[in-house]
Coordinates of C-alpha atoms in Angstrom, one line a residue:
M10 CA 25.2 14.9 -17.4
S11 CA 24.0 15.1 -13.8
L12 CA 21.4 17.7 -12.9
N13 CA 22.2 19.7 -9.8
S14 CA 19.0 21.2 -8.4
N15 CA 21.1 23.2 -5.9
I16 CA 18.5 22.7 -3.2
P17 CA 19.8 24.1 0.1
S18 CA 20.2 21.7 3.0
G19 CA 18.3 21.8 6.3
P20 CA 14.6 21.7 7.2
I21 CA 12.2 22.6 4.4
E22 CA 10.7 25.4 6.5
S23 CA 14.1 27.2 6.6
K24 CA 15.7 26.4 3.3
W25 CA 14.7 29.6 1.6
S26 CA 15.7 31.9 4.5
T27 CA 19.0 30.1 4.9
H28 CA 19.6 30.3 1.2
K29 CA 19.0 34.0 1.0
F30 CA 21.4 34.6 3.9
N31 CA 24.1 32.5 2.3
S32 CA 23.7 34.1 -1.1
S33 CA 26.3 36.6 -2.2
L34 CA 25.1 40.2 -2.7
V35 CA 25.9 42.9 -5.2
N36 CA 26.3 46.3 -3.6
P37 CA 24.1 49.1 -4.8
A38 CA 26.8 50.9 -6.7
N39 CA 27.9 47.7 -8.5
K40 CA 24.3 46.9 -9.5
R41 CA 24.5 49.8 -12.0
K42 CA 27.3 48.1 -13.8
F43 CA 25.2 45.0 -14.7
S44 CA 22.7 44.7 -17.5
V45 CA 19.9 42.2 -17.7
I46 CA 17.6 41.2 -20.6
I47 CA 14.1 40.1 -19.8
V48 CA 11.9 38.4 -22.5
G49 CA 8.2 38.7 -21.8
T50 CA 6.1 41.2 -19.9
G51 CA 3.4 39.0 -18.2
L52 CA 3.3 38.9 -14.4
A53 CA 6.7 37.1 -14.1
G54 CA 8.5 39.4 -16.6
A55 CA 6.9 42.7 -15.6
S56 CA 7.4 42.1 -11.9
A57 CA 11.0 41.0 -12.4
A58 CA 11.8 44.0 -14.5
A59 CA 10.3 46.5 -12.1
T60 CA 11.9 44.9 -9.1
L61 CA 15.4 44.5 -10.6
S62 CA 15.3 48.0 -12.0
E63 CA 14.3 49.4 -8.6
L64 CA 17.3 47.6 -7.1
G65 CA 19.6 49.4 -9.6
Y66 CA 20.2 47.0 -12.5
N67 CA 20.1 48.1 -16.1
I68 CA 17.1 46.4 -17.6
S69 CA 16.0 45.8 -21.2
V70 CA 12.6 44.3 -21.7
F71 CA 11.2 42.7 -24.9
C72 CA 7.7 41.7 -25.9
Y73 CA 6.1 40.9 -29.3
Q74 CA 2.9 42.8 -28.3
D75 CA 2.4 46.5 -29.0
S76 CA 2.2 47.1 -25.2
P77 CA 3.5 45.0 -22.2
R78 CA -0.1 45.4 -20.9
R79 CA -1.3 42.9 -23.6
A80 CA 0.7 40.0 -22.1
H81 CA -1.4 36.8 -21.7
S82 CA -1.5 37.1 -17.9
I83 CA -4.6 39.3 -18.4
A84 CA -6.5 36.2 -19.4
A85 CA -6.3 34.5 -16.0
Q86 CA -9.7 35.1 -14.5
G87 CA -10.5 33.3 -11.2
G88 CA -7.9 34.4 -8.6
I89 CA -4.5 34.0 -6.9
N90 CA -3.8 31.6 -4.0
A91 CA -2.2 32.7 -0.8
A92 CA -2.0 30.9 2.6
K93 CA -3.3 33.9 4.6
N94 CA -6.0 31.9 6.4
Y95 CA -8.2 34.9 6.5
Q96 CA -11.2 32.6 6.7
N97 CA -9.9 30.8 9.8
D98 CA -10.8 27.5 8.1
G99 CA -7.5 25.6 8.7
D100 CA -5.3 26.9 6.0
S101 CA -1.5 27.3 6.5
V102 CA 1.7 27.5 4.5
Y103 CA 2.2 23.8 4.9
R104 CA -1.4 23.0 3.7
L105 CA -0.9 25.1 0.6
F106 CA 2.5 23.3 0.1
Y107 CA 0.8 19.9 0.6
D108 CA -2.2 20.6 -1.6
T109 CA 0.2 21.8 -4.4
V110 CA 2.4 18.7 -4.3
K111 CA -0.6 16.4 -4.1
G112 CA -2.5 18.3 -6.8
G113 CA 0.5 17.9 -9.0
D114 CA 0.3 14.1 -8.4
F115 CA 3.7 14.1 -6.6
R116 CA 5.7 15.1 -9.6
S117 CA 7.1 18.4 -8.4
R118 CA 10.2 19.4 -6.5
E119 CA 9.3 19.8 -2.8
A120 CA 11.7 22.6 -2.0
N121 CA 10.5 24.9 -4.8
V122 CA 6.8 24.3 -3.9
H123 CA 7.4 25.1 -0.2
R124 CA 9.1 28.3 -1.1
L125 CA 6.1 29.2 -3.3
A126 CA 3.7 28.6 -0.5
E127 CA 5.9 30.7 1.9
L128 CA 6.0 33.6 -0.4
S129 CA 2.4 33.5 -1.3
V130 CA 1.5 35.6 1.7
N131 CA 3.9 38.4 0.7
I132 CA 2.3 38.6 -2.8
I133 CA -1.1 39.7 -1.6
D134 CA 0.5 42.4 0.6
Q135 CA 2.5 43.6 -2.4
C136 CA -0.4 43.7 -4.8
A137 CA -2.8 45.3 -2.3
A138 CA -0.2 48.0 -1.7
Q139 CA -0.1 48.6 -5.5
G140 CA -3.8 49.2 -5.5
V141 CA -5.0 45.9 -7.0
P142 CA -8.8 46.0 -6.3
F143 CA -9.3 42.6 -4.6
A144 CA -12.8 41.7 -3.7
R145 CA -13.6 42.6 0.0
E146 CA -16.0 41.4 2.6
Y147 CA -18.7 43.7 4.0
G148 CA -16.3 44.7 6.9
G149 CA -13.5 45.6 4.5
Y150 CA -11.4 42.5 4.8
L151 CA -10.1 40.9 1.6
A152 CA -12.5 38.2 0.4
N153 CA -11.5 34.6 -0.4
R154 CA -13.2 31.8 -2.4
S155 CA -12.4 28.2 -2.9
F156 CA -10.8 26.5 -6.0
G157 CA -10.3 23.0 -7.2
G158 CA -8.0 20.7 -5.3
A159 CA -8.4 22.4 -1.9
Q160 CA -10.9 22.2 1.0
V161 CA -10.1 25.7 2.3
S162 CA -10.8 29.2 0.8
R163 CA -7.5 30.7 0.0
T164 CA -8.1 32.3 -3.4
F165 CA -8.0 36.1 -3.6
Y166 CA -9.8 37.6 -6.6
A167 CA -11.1 40.7 -8.4
R168 CA -14.4 39.4 -9.8
G169 CA -13.5 37.4 -12.9
Q170 CA -10.6 39.6 -14.1
T171 CA -7.9 38.9 -11.5
G172 CA -5.1 38.4 -14.0
Q173 CA -5.9 41.7 -15.6
Q174 CA -5.9 43.6 -12.4
L175 CA -2.7 42.0 -11.1
L176 CA -1.0 42.7 -14.5
L177 CA -2.0 46.4 -14.3
G178 CA -0.3 46.5 -10.9
A179 CA 2.9 45.0 -12.2
Y180 CA 2.6 47.1 -15.4
S181 CA 2.4 50.3 -13.4
A182 CA 5.5 49.4 -11.5
L183 CA 7.3 48.6 -14.7
M184 CA 6.2 51.8 -16.5
K185 CA 7.4 53.9 -13.6
E186 CA 10.8 52.5 -14.2
V187 CA 10.6 53.0 -17.9
E188 CA 9.6 56.6 -17.3
N189 CA 12.6 57.0 -15.0
G190 CA 14.9 55.7 -17.7
S191 CA 16.0 52.6 -15.7
V192 CA 14.2 50.2 -18.0
K193 CA 14.4 50.2 -21.8
M194 CA 11.2 48.8 -23.3
H195 CA 11.2 47.0 -26.7
P196 CA 7.6 46.3 -27.8
R197 CA 6.8 44.6 -31.2
T198 CA 10.1 42.8 -30.9
E199 CA 10.4 39.0 -31.0
M200 CA 13.2 36.9 -29.6
L201 CA 14.6 34.5 -32.2
D202 CA 17.8 33.1 -30.5
V203 CA 19.9 33.1 -27.3
V204 CA 23.6 34.0 -27.7
V205 CA 26.1 31.9 -25.7
I206 CA 29.6 33.1 -25.1
D207 CA 32.1 31.1 -23.0
G208 CA 29.3 28.8 -22.0
K209 CA 27.1 31.5 -20.6
A210 CA 24.0 33.2 -21.9
R211 CA 25.0 36.8 -22.8
G212 CA 22.3 38.1 -25.1
I213 CA 19.6 37.5 -27.6
I214 CA 18.8 38.0 -31.3
V215 CA 15.5 39.7 -32.0
R216 CA 13.4 40.7 -35.0
N217 CA 11.7 44.1 -35.1
L218 CA 8.2 43.0 -36.1
E219 CA 7.4 46.4 -37.8
T220 CA 10.6 46.8 -39.9
G221 CA 11.8 43.3 -40.1
E222 CA 15.3 44.3 -38.9
I223 CA 17.4 41.7 -37.1
E224 CA 19.1 43.0 -34.0
S225 CA 21.6 41.8 -31.4
H226 CA 21.3 42.8 -27.7
L227 CA 24.1 42.1 -25.1
A228 CA 23.6 41.6 -21.4
D229 CA 25.2 40.0 -18.3
A230 CA 22.3 37.7 -17.9
V231 CA 19.1 36.7 -19.7
I232 CA 15.7 36.1 -18.1
L233 CA 13.0 34.2 -20.1
A234 CA 9.4 34.8 -18.9
S235 CA 7.8 34.0 -22.2
G236 CA 4.9 31.8 -21.0
G237 CA 3.9 28.3 -22.1
Y238 CA 3.4 26.2 -25.2
G239 CA -0.3 25.3 -25.1
N240 CA -0.8 26.7 -28.7
V241 CA 1.0 23.6 -30.1
F242 CA -2.5 22.2 -30.0
Y243 CA -3.8 25.0 -32.3
L244 CA -7.1 25.1 -30.4
S245 CA -6.5 26.3 -26.8
T246 CA -7.5 29.0 -24.4
N247 CA -4.2 30.9 -25.1
A248 CA -4.0 34.1 -27.1
M249 CA -3.2 33.4 -30.7
G250 CA 0.3 34.8 -30.4
C251 CA 1.4 32.6 -27.5
N252 CA 4.2 30.4 -28.7
V253 CA 7.2 28.2 -27.7
T254 CA 9.8 30.0 -29.7
A255 CA 11.8 31.7 -27.0
A256 CA 12.0 28.6 -24.8
W257 CA 12.7 26.3 -27.8
K258 CA 15.5 28.5 -29.2
A259 CA 17.1 28.5 -25.7
H260 CA 16.7 24.7 -25.7
K261 CA 18.5 24.4 -29.0
K262 CA 21.3 26.4 -27.5
G263 CA 21.8 24.0 -24.6
A264 CA 19.0 24.6 -22.1
F265 CA 17.3 21.3 -21.1
F266 CA 13.5 21.0 -21.7
A267 CA 11.8 19.4 -18.8
N268 CA 8.5 17.4 -18.8
P269 CA 7.2 18.6 -22.1
C270 CA 4.3 16.1 -22.0
Y271 CA 2.8 17.8 -18.9
T272 CA -0.1 19.8 -20.4
Q273 CA -3.2 20.9 -18.5
I274 CA -6.7 20.6 -19.8
H275 CA -9.0 23.1 -18.2
P276 CA -12.5 21.7 -17.5
T277 CA -14.6 24.8 -17.9
C278 CA -14.3 26.2 -21.5
I279 CA -16.8 27.1 -24.1
P280 CA -17.1 24.1 -26.4
V281 CA -15.8 24.0 -30.0
H282 CA -18.5 25.2 -32.4
G283 CA -17.0 24.9 -35.8
D284 CA -14.2 23.3 -37.9
F285 CA -12.5 26.6 -38.6
Q286 CA -12.5 28.0 -35.1
S287 CA -9.1 29.5 -34.2
K288 CA -9.2 29.5 -30.4
L289 CA -11.2 28.5 -27.4
T290 CA -12.6 30.7 -24.6
L291 CA -12.0 30.0 -21.0
M292 CA -14.7 30.2 -18.4
S293 CA -13.0 30.6 -15.0
E294 CA -12.7 27.6 -12.7
S295 CA -14.1 29.9 -10.0
L296 CA -17.5 29.1 -11.5
R297 CA -17.3 25.7 -10.0
N298 CA -17.7 27.3 -6.6
D299 CA -21.4 28.0 -7.3
G300 CA -22.1 26.0 -10.4
R301 CA -23.0 22.3 -10.4
V302 CA -21.7 20.1 -13.2
W303 CA -24.1 17.5 -14.6
V304 CA -25.3 15.5 -17.6
P305 CA -28.6 13.7 -18.2
K306 CA -28.8 10.2 -16.9
S307 CA -30.0 9.1 -20.3
G308 CA -27.9 9.9 -23.4
D309 CA -31.1 10.0 -25.5
D310 CA -32.6 12.9 -23.5
K311 CA -33.4 15.7 -26.0
R312 CA -35.2 18.0 -23.6
H313 CA -34.1 21.5 -22.7
P314 CA -32.0 21.3 -19.5
N315 CA -34.5 23.3 -17.5
E316 CA -37.1 20.6 -18.3
I317 CA -35.0 17.7 -17.0
P318 CA -36.1 16.9 -13.3
E319 CA -33.5 16.5 -10.6
E320 CA -33.9 12.7 -10.4
E321 CA -33.0 12.4 -14.1
R322 CA -29.7 14.4 -13.7
D323 CA -26.3 12.9 -12.9
Y324 CA -24.2 15.3 -10.9
Y325 CA -21.3 13.0 -11.6
L326 CA -18.5 14.9 -9.8
E327 CA -20.6 15.1 -6.6
R328 CA -21.4 11.4 -7.0
K329 CA -17.9 10.2 -7.6
Y330 CA -16.0 12.6 -5.3
P331 CA -18.3 13.4 -2.3
S332 CA -15.5 15.1 -0.3
F333 CA -14.5 17.6 -3.0
G334 CA -17.5 17.4 -5.3
N335 CA -17.3 20.0 -8.1
L336 CA -14.0 21.3 -6.7
V337 CA -11.8 18.3 -7.7
P338 CA -8.6 19.3 -9.4
R339 CA -8.7 20.2 -13.1
D340 CA -7.3 16.9 -14.5
L341 CA -10.1 14.9 -12.7
A342 CA -12.9 17.3 -13.7
S343 CA -11.7 17.3 -17.3
R344 CA -11.2 13.6 -17.6
N345 CA -14.6 12.9 -16.1
A346 CA -16.3 15.3 -18.5
K347 CA -14.7 13.3 -21.3
Y348 CA -15.9 10.0 -19.8
M349 CA -19.5 11.4 -19.8
C350 CA -19.3 12.3 -23.5
D351 CA -17.6 9.0 -24.4
E352 CA -20.6 7.3 -22.8
G353 CA -22.9 9.2 -25.1
R354 CA -24.3 11.5 -22.4
G355 CA -22.7 14.7 -23.7
V356 CA -25.0 17.7 -24.5
G357 CA -25.4 20.3 -27.2
S358 CA -25.3 19.8 -30.9
T359 CA -21.9 18.2 -31.0
K360 CA -22.5 16.0 -27.8
L361 CA -19.1 17.3 -26.6
A362 CA -20.2 19.3 -23.6
V363 CA -21.6 19.0 -20.1
Y364 CA -23.8 21.4 -18.1
L365 CA -22.6 23.9 -15.5
D366 CA -25.7 25.0 -13.7
F367 CA -26.2 28.0 -11.4
A368 CA -29.9 27.6 -10.7
A369 CA -29.4 26.3 -7.1
S370 CA -27.0 29.0 -6.2
I371 CA -29.2 31.8 -7.6
K372 CA -32.1 30.4 -5.6
R373 CA -30.0 30.2 -2.5
L374 CA -28.0 33.5 -2.7
G375 CA -30.0 35.6 -5.2
R376 CA -29.1 36.8 -8.7
D377 CA -27.4 39.9 -7.4
A378 CA -24.8 37.9 -5.4
I379 CA -24.0 35.7 -8.3
E380 CA -23.7 38.7 -10.6
A381 CA -21.3 40.4 -8.2
R382 CA -19.0 37.4 -8.3
Y383 CA -19.2 36.4 -11.9
G384 CA -21.0 39.1 -13.8
N385 CA -18.4 39.8 -16.4
L386 CA -17.9 36.0 -17.1
F387 CA -21.7 35.5 -17.6
E388 CA -21.8 38.5 -19.9
M389 CA -18.9 37.1 -22.0
Y390 CA -20.5 33.7 -22.2
E391 CA -23.8 35.2 -23.4
R392 CA -22.1 37.3 -26.0
I393 CA -20.3 34.3 -27.5
T394 CA -23.1 31.7 -27.2
D395 CA -26.3 33.8 -27.2
S396 CA -27.4 31.8 -24.1
N397 CA -28.2 33.4 -20.7
P398 CA -26.5 31.5 -17.9
Y399 CA -28.7 33.2 -15.3
T400 CA -31.7 31.4 -16.8
E401 CA -30.3 28.2 -18.3
P402 CA -27.1 26.1 -17.6
M403 CA -23.8 26.9 -19.3
R404 CA -22.4 24.3 -21.7
I405 CA -18.7 23.6 -21.1
F406 CA -16.1 21.2 -22.2
P407 CA -12.3 20.7 -21.4
A408 CA -9.7 22.6 -23.5
V409 CA -5.9 23.0 -23.5
H410 CA -5.0 25.8 -21.0
Y411 CA -1.7 25.7 -19.2
T412 CA 1.6 23.8 -19.5
M413 CA 3.4 22.5 -16.5
G414 CA 6.5 21.5 -18.5
G415 CA 9.1 24.1 -19.5
L416 CA 12.8 24.7 -19.4
W417 CA 14.6 22.9 -16.6
V418 CA 15.7 25.2 -13.7
D419 CA 17.4 24.7 -10.4
Y420 CA 16.3 26.1 -7.1
N421 CA 17.7 29.5 -8.2
L422 CA 15.5 29.4 -11.3
M423 CA 18.6 29.2 -13.5
S424 CA 18.6 26.7 -16.3
N425 CA 21.5 24.3 -16.8
L426 CA 22.8 27.0 -19.2
P427 CA 24.6 29.5 -16.9
G428 CA 23.2 33.0 -17.0
L429 CA 19.8 31.9 -18.4
F430 CA 17.1 32.3 -15.8
V431 CA 13.5 31.1 -16.5
L432 CA 10.4 32.4 -14.7
G433 CA 6.7 31.6 -14.5
E434 CA 5.0 29.2 -16.9
A435 CA 8.2 29.1 -19.1
N436 CA 9.9 26.9 -16.4
F437 CA 8.8 23.5 -15.1
S438 CA 9.5 23.8 -11.4
D439 CA 6.4 24.2 -9.2
H440 CA 3.3 22.4 -10.5
G441 CA 4.3 18.8 -11.1
S442 CA 1.9 17.1 -13.6
N443 CA -1.2 19.2 -12.8
R444 CA -1.4 22.8 -11.7
L445 CA -4.0 23.7 -9.1
G446 CA -6.3 26.6 -10.1
A447 CA -5.2 30.1 -9.0
S448 CA -1.6 29.0 -8.8
A449 CA -0.2 30.4 -12.1
L450 CA -0.5 34.0 -11.0
M451 CA 1.0 33.1 -7.7
Q452 CA 4.1 31.5 -9.3
G453 CA 4.6 34.3 -11.8
L454 CA 4.6 37.1 -9.1
C455 CA 6.6 34.9 -6.7
D456 CA 9.3 34.4 -9.2
G457 CA 9.5 38.0 -10.3
Y458 CA 9.0 39.9 -7.1
F459 CA 10.6 37.7 -4.5
V460 CA 12.9 35.0 -5.9
I461 CA 14.9 36.4 -8.9
P462 CA 16.2 39.5 -7.1
Y463 CA 18.2 37.2 -4.7
T464 CA 19.2 34.4 -7.1
L465 CA 20.3 36.7 -10.0
G466 CA 22.4 38.8 -7.6
N467 CA 24.1 35.6 -6.3
Y468 CA 25.0 34.6 -9.9
L469 CA 26.4 38.0 -10.9
A470 CA 28.4 38.3 -7.7
N471 CA 30.1 34.9 -8.2
T472 CA 30.5 34.9 -12.0
K473 CA 33.4 36.3 -14.0
L474 CA 32.1 37.5 -17.3
K475 CA 34.1 38.2 -20.5
S476 CA 34.0 41.8 -21.7
T477 CA 32.5 41.8 -25.1
T478 CA 30.2 43.6 -27.6
T479 CA 27.6 42.6 -30.1
D480 CA 30.4 42.5 -32.7
D481 CA 31.5 39.2 -31.1
E482 CA 31.5 36.3 -33.6
A483 CA 28.8 34.5 -31.6
F484 CA 26.3 37.4 -32.2
K485 CA 27.2 37.6 -35.9
Y486 CA 26.8 33.9 -36.4
A487 CA 23.4 33.9 -34.7
E488 CA 22.2 36.9 -36.7
N489 CA 23.2 35.2 -39.9
E490 CA 21.6 32.0 -38.9
Q491 CA 18.2 33.7 -38.3
N492 CA 18.5 35.7 -41.6
Q493 CA 19.1 32.5 -43.5
K494 CA 16.2 30.7 -41.9
I495 CA 13.8 33.6 -42.7
K496 CA 14.9 33.8 -46.3
K497 CA 14.6 30.0 -46.6
M498 CA 10.9 30.2 -45.5
L499 CA 10.1 33.1 -47.8
N500 CA 11.7 31.3 -50.8
I501 CA 9.5 28.2 -50.4
K502 CA 6.5 29.8 -52.1
G503 CA 4.3 26.8 -51.6
E504 CA 0.5 26.3 -51.7
K505 CA -0.6 25.6 -48.1
T506 CA -1.1 28.4 -45.6
V507 CA 0.7 28.5 -42.2
D508 CA -2.6 28.0 -40.4
E509 CA -3.3 24.8 -42.4
F510 CA -0.1 23.3 -41.1
H511 CA -0.7 24.5 -37.6
R512 CA -4.3 23.1 -37.6
E513 CA -3.1 19.8 -38.9
L514 CA -0.4 19.5 -36.2
G515 CA -2.7 20.7 -33.5
L516 CA -5.5 18.2 -34.3
L517 CA -3.0 15.4 -34.4
V518 CA -1.4 16.1 -31.0
W519 CA -4.8 16.8 -29.4
D520 CA -6.0 13.4 -30.7
K521 CA -2.9 11.4 -29.7
C522 CA -1.4 13.5 -26.9
G523 CA -4.3 15.3 -25.4
M524 CA -6.6 14.3 -22.5
S525 CA -5.6 10.6 -22.9
R526 CA -2.5 9.0 -24.5
S527 CA -1.6 5.5 -25.6
E528 CA 1.5 3.8 -26.9
Q529 CA -0.2 3.2 -30.2
G530 CA -1.5 6.8 -30.6
L531 CA 1.8 8.4 -29.6
S532 CA 3.8 6.1 -31.9
E533 CA 1.4 7.2 -34.7
A534 CA 1.9 10.8 -33.9
L535 CA 5.7 10.4 -33.9
G536 CA 5.4 8.9 -37.3
K537 CA 3.3 11.7 -38.8
I538 CA 4.8 14.8 -37.3
P539 CA 8.1 14.6 -39.2
K540 CA 6.1 14.3 -42.4
I541 CA 4.1 17.4 -41.6
R542 CA 7.3 19.2 -40.9
E543 CA 8.9 18.1 -44.1
E544 CA 5.9 19.3 -46.1
F545 CA 6.0 22.6 -44.3
W546 CA 9.5 23.2 -45.4
N547 CA 8.6 22.4 -49.0
N548 CA 5.1 23.7 -49.4
V549 CA 4.3 26.6 -47.0
K550 CA 3.0 29.8 -48.5
I551 CA 4.3 33.0 -47.0
P552 CA 3.5 36.2 -49.0
G553 CA 5.3 39.5 -48.5
N554 CA 8.9 40.3 -47.6
D555 CA 11.1 40.2 -44.5
N556 CA 11.8 43.9 -44.4
E557 CA 8.3 45.0 -43.4
L558 CA 5.4 44.1 -41.1
N559 CA 4.6 40.5 -42.1
Q560 CA 2.4 38.7 -39.6
T561 CA 2.3 35.5 -41.8
L562 CA 6.1 35.3 -41.5
E563 CA 5.8 35.8 -37.7
R564 CA 3.4 32.9 -37.5
A565 CA 5.4 30.7 -39.8
G566 CA 8.5 30.9 -37.5
R567 CA 6.4 30.0 -34.5
V568 CA 4.7 27.1 -36.3
A569 CA 8.1 25.8 -37.4
D570 CA 9.2 25.6 -33.8
F571 CA 5.9 23.9 -32.8
L572 CA 6.6 21.3 -35.5
E573 CA 9.8 20.5 -33.8
F574 CA 8.6 20.8 -30.2
G575 CA 5.5 18.7 -30.8
E576 CA 7.6 15.7 -31.6
L577 CA 9.6 16.1 -28.4
M578 CA 6.3 16.4 -26.4
C579 CA 4.9 13.2 -27.9
R580 CA 8.2 11.4 -27.3
D581 CA 8.3 12.5 -23.7
A582 CA 4.7 11.2 -23.3
L583 CA 5.7 7.9 -24.8
E584 CA 8.7 7.5 -22.6
R585 CA 6.7 8.2 -19.4
R586 CA 4.9 4.9 -19.1
E587 CA 2.7 5.9 -16.2
S588 CA -0.3 8.1 -15.6
C589 CA 0.1 11.2 -13.4
G590 CA -2.0 14.3 -13.2
G591 CA -2.7 15.7 -16.7
H592 CA -0.6 13.0 -18.3
F593 CA -3.0 10.1 -18.6
R594 CA -1.7 6.9 -20.3
E595 CA -4.6 4.6 -21.1
E596 CA -2.4 1.6 -20.3
S597 CA -1.9 2.9 -16.7
Q598 CA -5.1 3.4 -14.8
T599 CA -6.9 2.1 -11.7
P600 CA -10.0 -0.1 -12.0
E601 CA -12.0 3.1 -11.3
G602 CA -10.4 4.9 -14.3
E603 CA -8.1 7.1 -12.2
A604 CA -4.4 7.9 -13.0
L605 CA -2.0 5.2 -11.8
R606 CA 1.5 6.4 -11.1
D607 CA 4.6 4.2 -11.2
D608 CA 6.7 5.8 -8.4
E609 CA 9.4 3.1 -8.7
N610 CA 10.3 3.9 -12.3
F611 CA 9.1 7.4 -12.9
S612 CA 9.5 9.5 -9.8
H613 CA 11.7 11.9 -11.7
V614 CA 11.9 15.0 -13.8
S615 CA 12.5 14.2 -17.5
A616 CA 15.0 16.7 -18.9
W617 CA 15.7 16.6 -22.6
E618 CA 19.0 17.7 -24.2
H619 CA 19.1 18.9 -27.8
T620 CA 22.1 17.3 -29.5
G621 CA 21.9 18.8 -33.0
E622 CA 19.6 19.1 -36.0
G623 CA 18.2 15.7 -37.0
K624 CA 19.7 14.0 -34.0
P625 CA 17.6 12.3 -31.3
E626 CA 17.2 14.2 -28.0
V627 CA 19.0 12.8 -25.0
L628 CA 17.0 12.1 -21.8
H629 CA 18.4 13.2 -18.4
K630 CA 16.6 12.5 -15.1
E631 CA 16.4 14.4 -11.9
D632 CA 15.2 12.1 -9.2
L633 CA 12.4 13.6 -7.0
V634 CA 12.9 13.1 -3.3
F635 CA 9.9 13.3 -1.0
E636 CA 10.9 13.9 2.6
N637 CA 7.9 15.9 3.8
V638 CA 5.0 14.6 1.8
K639 CA 4.3 10.9 1.8
L640 CA 3.8 9.4 -1.7
S641 CA 0.2 8.0 -1.9
Q642 CA -2.5 7.4 -4.5
R643 CA -4.4 10.7 -4.9
S644 CA -7.9 10.5 -3.5
Y645 CA -10.5 13.3 -3.6
K646 CA -13.4 11.1 -2.5

């Protein structure tokens, strides 16, 4: 099957404006005739729901949290990119476009990335108008700071809680529409399946997490904005509830899964401190603006960091990458921290950490200035570690954070399954093999506020949909299928907990498909994951019933999907015999230890097709064409 990305013709600067003009419209009166389901209430889902409702569509929104305000977008701390060039330091739409393509190691689709850069300037105006309290300069202008992978300051921020403030803006817009009756909100409801009728996505099957009831919901189109799959690793910076289920169920109904091996390791996280830790805590990348990363030159140095003199410290990022220093992209910062620890120069009790030191910035700017920028982050760090970063360096180590892979979508953000649109982190489209910091919030709001209103309308205006109800056989079959799966899990009555299986899977994929991958390690993982999955279906312990609140049952369903998805992730990593961005194959590196791409054989998107239970996935390829950015070996030196 050929993948048609539906990229408009013409110069890249005018593709989006031309495409909008050529798209069919739905007139205001007819919009009221269409219903749309949105799964997820993060920035992408909430902004899409509010915008589409204001346009006149009938919207139903689903989230598994008790409030849409609890979506994981609140965890993004550092900022949101936009090519406003307020600092007059050389930024532009084209530079943001270029930095994003280069930062993703030339594995993203040019047209989608340029549209993202174009629309970034609108996002800031939209959010400021909503009352988002962006930091401001003394004269009242919106402030900017720099982030990894860029030499300009283009990141807008609200201290260290930017995601939360942006989500409150989108949430307010969403709840206004809920209050008006234009949006029907379904909290504590988890999507379990997509229903396909006549080859088009027409609804979803959900479980009410409080009563256990299985329900069907019909619509003219379905939008997934359900986030990423980082929790396949068990330990990650994601909230414990984040999962792959919505995307994976859509994949099993025909939607291709693209680049599942592209996972991002964030360089500044609080290190693991115990065998039974359940999640990791992110320290914003914005800290690398004023913090300097270093390790002792000697691995045997046992002194307190404040007692180690400057000449005995290795500021390794500044040494290796003098142009970007501590602001290299996340994949480079993470990999180099691993190298330092592999050399035996890690710090802390586990030796799996490096220092992030603010002493020089506090001396230069004063404590008050640092506290104004990062005070809530410093407070969080001290509460967790009982160490004061104002007086001694933070200890940090890389951790799984974001996923660049996701369901395949075309330029319209529609999957290969007609009627199924995918927004934000749930799709693959904008970040290549490594996302630049402060670009996740940008993509989520761009997709929801400014892209989907046009592309959804174009689909509905040009598609003839069968008149049907939830009594259709497709809905009944899907409901029965989910009921049978739940009963099967409850009837196992094994001896191992769900978390034991999740932890075993997570440690395996982190070891074999984490910061570095090898053919041998990936082959080992592909041999072990089916055995873990088989044991799960024979020995998992799930107490309680299906007709009540049962959080163990919730987690079991998500882990069951991780046990299937994890195998595809490792297979994709094995098939991609090159290094690029966050995908680092040990067999493919430069003499200096940098990622070595193979553009001749792997300049493509890997899109996997589900062909049935127990059958191997089929690989499809979308060739990536670079007409505006010249392919080159990334250099941040």
